[in-house]
Tab-separated table of C-alpha atoms in Angstrom:
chain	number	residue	atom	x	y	z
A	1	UNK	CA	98.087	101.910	-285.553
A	2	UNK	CA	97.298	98.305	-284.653
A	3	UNK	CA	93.421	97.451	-283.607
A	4	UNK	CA	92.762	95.463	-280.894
A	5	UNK	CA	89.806	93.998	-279.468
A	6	UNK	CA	88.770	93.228	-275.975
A	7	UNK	CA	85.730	91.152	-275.011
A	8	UNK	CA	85.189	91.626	-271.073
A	9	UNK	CA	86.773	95.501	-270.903
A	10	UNK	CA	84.585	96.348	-268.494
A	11	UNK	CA	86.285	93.817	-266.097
A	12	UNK	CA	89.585	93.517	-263.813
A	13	UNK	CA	91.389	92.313	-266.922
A	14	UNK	CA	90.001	94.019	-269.770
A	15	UNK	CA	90.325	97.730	-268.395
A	16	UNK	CA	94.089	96.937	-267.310
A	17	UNK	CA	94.492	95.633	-270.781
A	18	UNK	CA	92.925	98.275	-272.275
A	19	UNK	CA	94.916	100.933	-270.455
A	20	UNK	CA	98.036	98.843	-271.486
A	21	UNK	CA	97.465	98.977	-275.032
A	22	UNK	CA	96.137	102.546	-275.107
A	23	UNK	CA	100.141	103.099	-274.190
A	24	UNK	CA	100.803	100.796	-276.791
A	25	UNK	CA	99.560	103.137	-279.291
A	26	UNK	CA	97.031	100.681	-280.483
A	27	UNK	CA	92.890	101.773	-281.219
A	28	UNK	CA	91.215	99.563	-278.401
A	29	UNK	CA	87.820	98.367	-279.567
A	30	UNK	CA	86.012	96.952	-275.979
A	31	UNK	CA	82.799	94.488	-276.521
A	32	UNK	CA	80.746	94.965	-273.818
A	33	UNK	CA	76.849	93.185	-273.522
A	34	UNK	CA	73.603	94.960	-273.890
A	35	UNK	CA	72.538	95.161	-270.039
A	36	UNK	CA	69.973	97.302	-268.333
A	37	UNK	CA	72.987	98.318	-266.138
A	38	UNK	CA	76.521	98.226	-267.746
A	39	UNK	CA	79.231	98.848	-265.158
A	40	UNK	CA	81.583	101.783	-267.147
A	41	UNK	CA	83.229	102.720	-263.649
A	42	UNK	CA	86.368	100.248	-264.233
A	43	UNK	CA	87.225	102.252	-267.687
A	44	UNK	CA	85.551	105.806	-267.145
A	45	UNK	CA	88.797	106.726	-267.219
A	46	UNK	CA	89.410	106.022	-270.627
A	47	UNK	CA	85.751	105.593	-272.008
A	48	UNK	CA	86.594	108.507	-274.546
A	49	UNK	CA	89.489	106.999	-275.812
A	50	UNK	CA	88.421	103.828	-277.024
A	51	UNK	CA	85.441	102.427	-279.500
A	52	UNK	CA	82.778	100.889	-277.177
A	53	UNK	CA	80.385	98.212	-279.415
A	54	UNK	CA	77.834	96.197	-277.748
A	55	UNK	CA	78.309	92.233	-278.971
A	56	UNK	CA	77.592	88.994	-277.107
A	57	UNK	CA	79.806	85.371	-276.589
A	58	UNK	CA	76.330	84.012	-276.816
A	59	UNK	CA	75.054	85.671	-280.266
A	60	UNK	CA	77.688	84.747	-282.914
A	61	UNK	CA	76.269	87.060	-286.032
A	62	UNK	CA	77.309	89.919	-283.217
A	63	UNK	CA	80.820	88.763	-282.906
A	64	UNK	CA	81.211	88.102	-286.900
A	65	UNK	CA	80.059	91.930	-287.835
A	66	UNK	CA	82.654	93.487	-284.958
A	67	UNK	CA	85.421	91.653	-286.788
A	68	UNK	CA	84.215	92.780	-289.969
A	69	UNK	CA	83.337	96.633	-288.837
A	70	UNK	CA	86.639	97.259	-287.115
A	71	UNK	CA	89.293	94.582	-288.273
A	72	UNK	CA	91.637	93.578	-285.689
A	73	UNK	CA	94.712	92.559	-285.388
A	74	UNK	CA	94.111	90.967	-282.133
A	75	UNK	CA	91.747	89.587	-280.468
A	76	UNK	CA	91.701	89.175	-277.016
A	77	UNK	CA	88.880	87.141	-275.333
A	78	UNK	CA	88.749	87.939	-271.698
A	79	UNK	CA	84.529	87.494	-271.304
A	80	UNK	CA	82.746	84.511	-269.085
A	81	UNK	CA	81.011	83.930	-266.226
A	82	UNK	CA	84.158	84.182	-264.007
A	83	UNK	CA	82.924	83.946	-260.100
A	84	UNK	CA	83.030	80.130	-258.986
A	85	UNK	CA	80.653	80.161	-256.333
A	86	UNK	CA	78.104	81.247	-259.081
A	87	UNK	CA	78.869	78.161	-261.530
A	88	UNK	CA	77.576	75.956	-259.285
A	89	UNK	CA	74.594	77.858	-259.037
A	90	UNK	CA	74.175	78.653	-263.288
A	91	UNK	CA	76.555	75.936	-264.357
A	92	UNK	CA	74.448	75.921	-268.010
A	93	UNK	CA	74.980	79.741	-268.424
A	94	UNK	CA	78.576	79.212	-267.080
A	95	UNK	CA	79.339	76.886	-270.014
A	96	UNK	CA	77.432	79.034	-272.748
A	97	UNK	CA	79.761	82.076	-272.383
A	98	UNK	CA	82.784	80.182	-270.412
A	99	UNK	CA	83.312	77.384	-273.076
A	100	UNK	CA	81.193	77.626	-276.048
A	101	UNK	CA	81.424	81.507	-275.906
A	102	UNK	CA	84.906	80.856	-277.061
A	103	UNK	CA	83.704	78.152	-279.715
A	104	UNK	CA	81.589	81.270	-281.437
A	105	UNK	CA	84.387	83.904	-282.137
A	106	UNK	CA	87.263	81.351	-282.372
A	107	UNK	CA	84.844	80.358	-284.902
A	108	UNK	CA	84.106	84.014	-286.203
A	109	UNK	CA	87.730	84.523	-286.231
A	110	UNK	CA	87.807	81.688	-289.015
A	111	UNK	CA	85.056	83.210	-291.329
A	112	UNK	CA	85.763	86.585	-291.241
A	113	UNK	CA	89.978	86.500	-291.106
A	114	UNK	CA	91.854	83.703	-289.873
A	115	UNK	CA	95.139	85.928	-289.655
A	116	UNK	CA	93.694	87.693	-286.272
A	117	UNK	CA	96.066	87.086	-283.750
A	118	UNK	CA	93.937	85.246	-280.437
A	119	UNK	CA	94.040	84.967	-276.751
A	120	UNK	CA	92.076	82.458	-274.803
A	121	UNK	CA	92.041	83.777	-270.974
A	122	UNK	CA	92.637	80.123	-269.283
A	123	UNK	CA	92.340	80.100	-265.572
A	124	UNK	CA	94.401	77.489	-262.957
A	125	UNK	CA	90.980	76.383	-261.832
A	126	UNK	CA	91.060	73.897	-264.613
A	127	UNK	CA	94.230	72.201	-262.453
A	128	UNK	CA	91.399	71.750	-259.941
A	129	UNK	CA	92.581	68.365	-257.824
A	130	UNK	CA	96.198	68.798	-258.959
A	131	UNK	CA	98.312	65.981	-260.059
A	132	UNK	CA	101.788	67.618	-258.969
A	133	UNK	CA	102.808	70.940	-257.775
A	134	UNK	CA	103.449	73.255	-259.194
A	135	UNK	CA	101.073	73.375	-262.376
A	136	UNK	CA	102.908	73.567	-265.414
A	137	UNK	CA	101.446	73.846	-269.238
A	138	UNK	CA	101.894	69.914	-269.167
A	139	UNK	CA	99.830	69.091	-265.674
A	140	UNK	CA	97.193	66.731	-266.432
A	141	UNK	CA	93.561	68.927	-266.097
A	142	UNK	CA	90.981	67.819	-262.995
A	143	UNK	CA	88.449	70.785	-262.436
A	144	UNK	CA	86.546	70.997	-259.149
A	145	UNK	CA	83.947	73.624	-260.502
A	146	UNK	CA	81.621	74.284	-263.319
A	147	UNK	CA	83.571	77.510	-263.744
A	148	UNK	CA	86.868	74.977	-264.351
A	149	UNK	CA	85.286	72.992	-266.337
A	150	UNK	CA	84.032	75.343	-268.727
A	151	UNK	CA	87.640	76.989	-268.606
A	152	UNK	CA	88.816	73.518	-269.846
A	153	UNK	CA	86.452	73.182	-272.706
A	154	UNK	CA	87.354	76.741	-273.942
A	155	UNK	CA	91.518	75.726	-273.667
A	156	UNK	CA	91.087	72.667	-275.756
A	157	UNK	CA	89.331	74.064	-278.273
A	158	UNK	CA	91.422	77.607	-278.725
A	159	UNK	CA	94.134	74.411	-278.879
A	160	UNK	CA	91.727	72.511	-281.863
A	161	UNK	CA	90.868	75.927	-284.151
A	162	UNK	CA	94.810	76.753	-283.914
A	163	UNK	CA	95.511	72.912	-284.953
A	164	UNK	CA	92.381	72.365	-287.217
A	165	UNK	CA	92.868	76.267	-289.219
A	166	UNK	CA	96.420	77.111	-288.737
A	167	UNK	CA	94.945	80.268	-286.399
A	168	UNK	CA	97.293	81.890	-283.704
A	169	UNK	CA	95.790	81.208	-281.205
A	170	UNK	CA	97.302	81.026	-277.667
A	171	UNK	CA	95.788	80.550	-274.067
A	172	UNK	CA	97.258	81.993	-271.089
A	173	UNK	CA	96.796	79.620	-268.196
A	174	UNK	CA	96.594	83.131	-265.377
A	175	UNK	CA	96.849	82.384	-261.718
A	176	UNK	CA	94.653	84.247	-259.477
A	177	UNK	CA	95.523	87.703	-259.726
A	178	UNK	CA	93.693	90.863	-257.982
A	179	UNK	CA	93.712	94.698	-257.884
A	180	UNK	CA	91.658	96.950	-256.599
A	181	UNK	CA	89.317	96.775	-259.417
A	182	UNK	CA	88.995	93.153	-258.199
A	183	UNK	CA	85.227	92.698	-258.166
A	184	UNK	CA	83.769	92.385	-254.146
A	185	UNK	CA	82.419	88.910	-254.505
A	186	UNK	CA	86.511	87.899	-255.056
A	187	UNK	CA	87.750	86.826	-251.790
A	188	UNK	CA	90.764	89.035	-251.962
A	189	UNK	CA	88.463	92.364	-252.063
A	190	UNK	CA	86.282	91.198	-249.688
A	191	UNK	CA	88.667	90.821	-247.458
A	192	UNK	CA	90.519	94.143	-247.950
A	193	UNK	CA	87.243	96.431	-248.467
A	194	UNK	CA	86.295	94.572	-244.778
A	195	UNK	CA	89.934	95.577	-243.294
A	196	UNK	CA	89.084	98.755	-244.601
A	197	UNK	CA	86.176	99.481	-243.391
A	198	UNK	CA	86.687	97.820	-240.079
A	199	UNK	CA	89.335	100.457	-239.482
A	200	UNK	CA	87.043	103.142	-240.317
A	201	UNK	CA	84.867	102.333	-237.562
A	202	UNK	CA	81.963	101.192	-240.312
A	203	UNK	CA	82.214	97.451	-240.011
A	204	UNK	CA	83.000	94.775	-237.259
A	205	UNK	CA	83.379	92.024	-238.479
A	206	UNK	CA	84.655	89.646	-241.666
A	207	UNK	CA	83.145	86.371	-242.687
A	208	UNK	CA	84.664	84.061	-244.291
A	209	UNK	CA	84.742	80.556	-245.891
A	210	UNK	CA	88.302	77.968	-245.739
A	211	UNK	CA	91.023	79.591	-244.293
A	212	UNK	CA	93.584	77.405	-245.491
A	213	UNK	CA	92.872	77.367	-249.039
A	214	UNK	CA	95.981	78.116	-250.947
A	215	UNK	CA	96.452	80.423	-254.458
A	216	UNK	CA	99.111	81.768	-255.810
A	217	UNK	CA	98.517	85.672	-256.393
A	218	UNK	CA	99.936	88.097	-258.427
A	219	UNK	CA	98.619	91.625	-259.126
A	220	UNK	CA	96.795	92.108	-262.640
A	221	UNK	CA	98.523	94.743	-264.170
A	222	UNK	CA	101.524	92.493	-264.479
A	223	UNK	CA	99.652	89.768	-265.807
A	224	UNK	CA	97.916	91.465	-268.762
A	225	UNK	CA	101.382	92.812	-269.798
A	226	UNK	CA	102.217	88.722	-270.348
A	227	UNK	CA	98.866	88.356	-272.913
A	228	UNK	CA	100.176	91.026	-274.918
A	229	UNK	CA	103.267	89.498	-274.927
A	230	UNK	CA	101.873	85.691	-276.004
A	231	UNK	CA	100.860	87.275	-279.291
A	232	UNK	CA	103.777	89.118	-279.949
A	233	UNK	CA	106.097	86.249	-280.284
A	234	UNK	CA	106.434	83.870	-283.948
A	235	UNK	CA	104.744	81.174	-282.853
A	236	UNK	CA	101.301	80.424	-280.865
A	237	UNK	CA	102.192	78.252	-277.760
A	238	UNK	CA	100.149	78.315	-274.123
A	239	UNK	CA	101.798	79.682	-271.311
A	240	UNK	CA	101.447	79.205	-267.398
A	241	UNK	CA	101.121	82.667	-265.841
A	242	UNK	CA	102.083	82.605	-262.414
A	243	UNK	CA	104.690	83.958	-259.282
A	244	UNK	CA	105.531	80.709	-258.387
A	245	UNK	CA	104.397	81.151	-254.556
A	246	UNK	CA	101.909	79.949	-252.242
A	247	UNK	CA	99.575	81.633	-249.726
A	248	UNK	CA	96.797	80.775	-247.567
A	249	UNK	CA	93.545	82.544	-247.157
A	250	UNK	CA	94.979	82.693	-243.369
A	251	UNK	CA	98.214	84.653	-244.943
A	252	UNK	CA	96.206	87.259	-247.106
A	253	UNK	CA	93.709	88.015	-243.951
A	254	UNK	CA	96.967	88.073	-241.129
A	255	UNK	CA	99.042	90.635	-243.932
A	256	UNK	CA	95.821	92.605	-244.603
A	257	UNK	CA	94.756	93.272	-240.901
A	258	UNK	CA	98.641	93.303	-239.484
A	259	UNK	CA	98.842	96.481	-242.163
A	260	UNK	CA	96.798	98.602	-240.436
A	261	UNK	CA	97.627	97.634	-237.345
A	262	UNK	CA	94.626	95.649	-236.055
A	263	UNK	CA	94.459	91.646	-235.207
A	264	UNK	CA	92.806	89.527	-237.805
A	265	UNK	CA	91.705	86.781	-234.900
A	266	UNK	CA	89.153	89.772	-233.288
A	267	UNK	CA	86.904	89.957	-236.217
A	268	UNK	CA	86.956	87.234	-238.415
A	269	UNK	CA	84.528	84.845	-238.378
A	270	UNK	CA	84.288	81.309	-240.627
A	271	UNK	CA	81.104	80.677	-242.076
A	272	UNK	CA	80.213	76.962	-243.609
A	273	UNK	CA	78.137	79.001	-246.078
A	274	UNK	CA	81.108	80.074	-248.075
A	275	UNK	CA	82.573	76.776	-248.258
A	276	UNK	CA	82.900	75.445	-251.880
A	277	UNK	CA	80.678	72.185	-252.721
A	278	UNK	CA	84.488	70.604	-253.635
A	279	UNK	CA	87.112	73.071	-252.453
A	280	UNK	CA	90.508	73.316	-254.707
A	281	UNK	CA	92.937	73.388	-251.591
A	282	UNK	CA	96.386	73.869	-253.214
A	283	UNK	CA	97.730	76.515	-256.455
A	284	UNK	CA	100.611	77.096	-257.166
A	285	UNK	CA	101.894	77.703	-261.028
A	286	UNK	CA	105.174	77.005	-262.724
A	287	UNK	CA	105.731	80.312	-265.052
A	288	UNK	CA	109.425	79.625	-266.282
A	289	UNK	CA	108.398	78.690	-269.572
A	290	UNK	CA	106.836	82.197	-269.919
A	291	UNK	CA	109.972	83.420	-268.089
A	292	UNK	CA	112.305	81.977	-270.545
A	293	UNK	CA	110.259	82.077	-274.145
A	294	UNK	CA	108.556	85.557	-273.049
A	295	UNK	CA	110.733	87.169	-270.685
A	296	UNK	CA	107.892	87.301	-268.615
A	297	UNK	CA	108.258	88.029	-264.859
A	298	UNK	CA	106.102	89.650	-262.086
A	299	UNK	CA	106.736	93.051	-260.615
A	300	UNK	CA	105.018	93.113	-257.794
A	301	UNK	CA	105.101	90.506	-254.747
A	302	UNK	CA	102.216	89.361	-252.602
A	303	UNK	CA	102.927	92.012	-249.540
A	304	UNK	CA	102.653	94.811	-252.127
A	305	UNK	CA	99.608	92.976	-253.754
A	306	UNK	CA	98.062	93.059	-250.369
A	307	UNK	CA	99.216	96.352	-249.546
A	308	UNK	CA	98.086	97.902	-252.743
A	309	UNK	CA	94.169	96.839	-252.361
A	310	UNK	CA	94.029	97.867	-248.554
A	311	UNK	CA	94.833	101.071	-249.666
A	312	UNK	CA	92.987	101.798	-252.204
A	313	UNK	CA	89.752	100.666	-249.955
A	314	UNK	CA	90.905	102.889	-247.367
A	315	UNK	CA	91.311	105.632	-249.892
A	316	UNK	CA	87.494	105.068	-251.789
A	317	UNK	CA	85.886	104.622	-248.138
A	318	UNK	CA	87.779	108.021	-247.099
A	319	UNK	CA	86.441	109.899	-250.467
A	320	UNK	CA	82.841	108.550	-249.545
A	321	UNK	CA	82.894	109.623	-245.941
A	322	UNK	CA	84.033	112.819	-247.281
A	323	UNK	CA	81.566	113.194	-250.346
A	324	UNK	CA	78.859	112.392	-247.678
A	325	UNK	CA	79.958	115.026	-244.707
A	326	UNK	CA	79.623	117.642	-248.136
A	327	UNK	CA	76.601	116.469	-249.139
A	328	UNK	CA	74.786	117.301	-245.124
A	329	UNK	CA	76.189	119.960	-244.494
């Protein structure tokens, strides 16, 4: 039974990887941080099927005795300060766990066994101001954001230790990609809890930042399936992870309200306080290379994506009203 590890399982990404390689038949080992309040609900699903250890991108003698206690195979390294907005608040902390988090157990990885097998979770915010589009591994970096620039730091040096110590070490350059256990702050939830409750009758309106923004989404559950892949193959490389499509903030708000019938114009409202301080207006990745070296496509399209999360909002605010009507009477 292969062990992995997962820094960041209590996240989007780490519980959908986790479930993934639970059907992998591998032991899962999640690192999650010493908190006051650790968020479990993402994996209390499978919280008794996999080794929970507290460690810390920002205390390196924590990372090197995991590695030593539990020995994995593979190492997957999907912990940072991920929300944008919040880099420009904390860009220091953003760069101690974003970029030289990765530094300390790329570097723990080299003391304790250099034959783990490691991903770097990359992010198409490091495109930033792109140079062409689409992105491919070869577009020339320009980040707009703390966040990006931190993500660019911890690419080139997953790129160094793999050069420098012969370690496989691969990044995955991931698109945006959402699910429901997208976390609110993410524009995509926030937009379909706020459909959701708005047909519920429990909100009435949805503000929101630059409409015309563009990403390319996919939904998560595909895109973990193409980390596992990266370190399955013979040789490290980086790979683009992407759909290859473009979609406005406008597009994700008109498909969210249009499913449930209502008409996005009647209660959204743009607020300048949700504007970025230097806005990345156009994503869109190239993923043939993962396509054609991994066999790596998407499953499920943007409608579905959007579709998906509207209903699982309408489905967690409907269990809530219905927990609550139990609970008075």
């Amino acid at each position: 039974m292969p062990t992995a590890l997962i820094t960041g399982v209590t996240g989007q990404d780490g519980s959908y990887l986790a479930d993934f390689l639970l059907e992998k038949g591998y032991q899962v080992v999640g690192m999650v941080r010493r908190t006051s309040t650790i968020n479990f609900d993402r994996i209390k699903h499978i919280q008794g099927k996999i080794e929970i250890v507290q460690g810390d991108l920002l205390d390196q003698m924590s990372l090197i005795s995991i590695l030593q206690e539990y020995r994995p195979q593979e190492v997957y390294n999907l912990a940072a300060q991920s929300f944008v907005p919040t880099s420009f608040s904390q860009p220091v902390l953003t760069g101690e766990f974003t970029a030289l988090g990765v530094t300390r157990i790329l570097d723990a990885i080299r003391i304790v066994d250099p034959s783990i097998r490691f991903y770097q979770a990359s992010s198409s915010e490091m495109f930033g101001k792109v140079r062409e589009v689409p992105q491919s591994e070869k577009t020339p970096f320009h980040p707009r954001s703390p966040y990006g620039v931190a993500k660019v730091y911890g690419h080139w040096i997953t790129v160094n230790y793999r050069e420098s110590y012969d370690i496989f070490a691969c990044s995955g350059i991931l698109f945006n990609h959402e699910s429901p256990r997208r976390g609110l702050e993410f524009v995509t939830h926030k937009i379909t809890d706020a459909v959701a409750r708005i047909k519920l009758g429990l909100a009435d309106e949805l503000r929101l930042g630059n409409l015309e923004a563009r990403r390319d989404w996919g939904y998560a559950p595909d895109y973990v399936r193409a980390m596992w892949l990266m370190l399955q193959q013979d040789e490290p490389e980086d790979y683009v992870i992407a759909t290859g499509e473009t979609h406005s903030v406008r597009e994700f708000v008109e498909e969210a309200f249009g499913y449930v019938g209502l008409d996005w114009q009647d209660y959204v409202v743009q607020d300048p306080r949700f504007y970025r301080p230097a806005e990345v207006d156009l994503l869109v990745g190239d993923p043939s290379k993962a396509g054609e070296k991994l066999g790596w496509e998407p499953a499920v399209d943007f409608r579905q994506l959007v579709r998906i999360m509207v209903d699982a909002d309408l489905e967690a605010l409907r269990r809530e009203q219905k927990a609550l009507k139990a609970q008075q009477s």
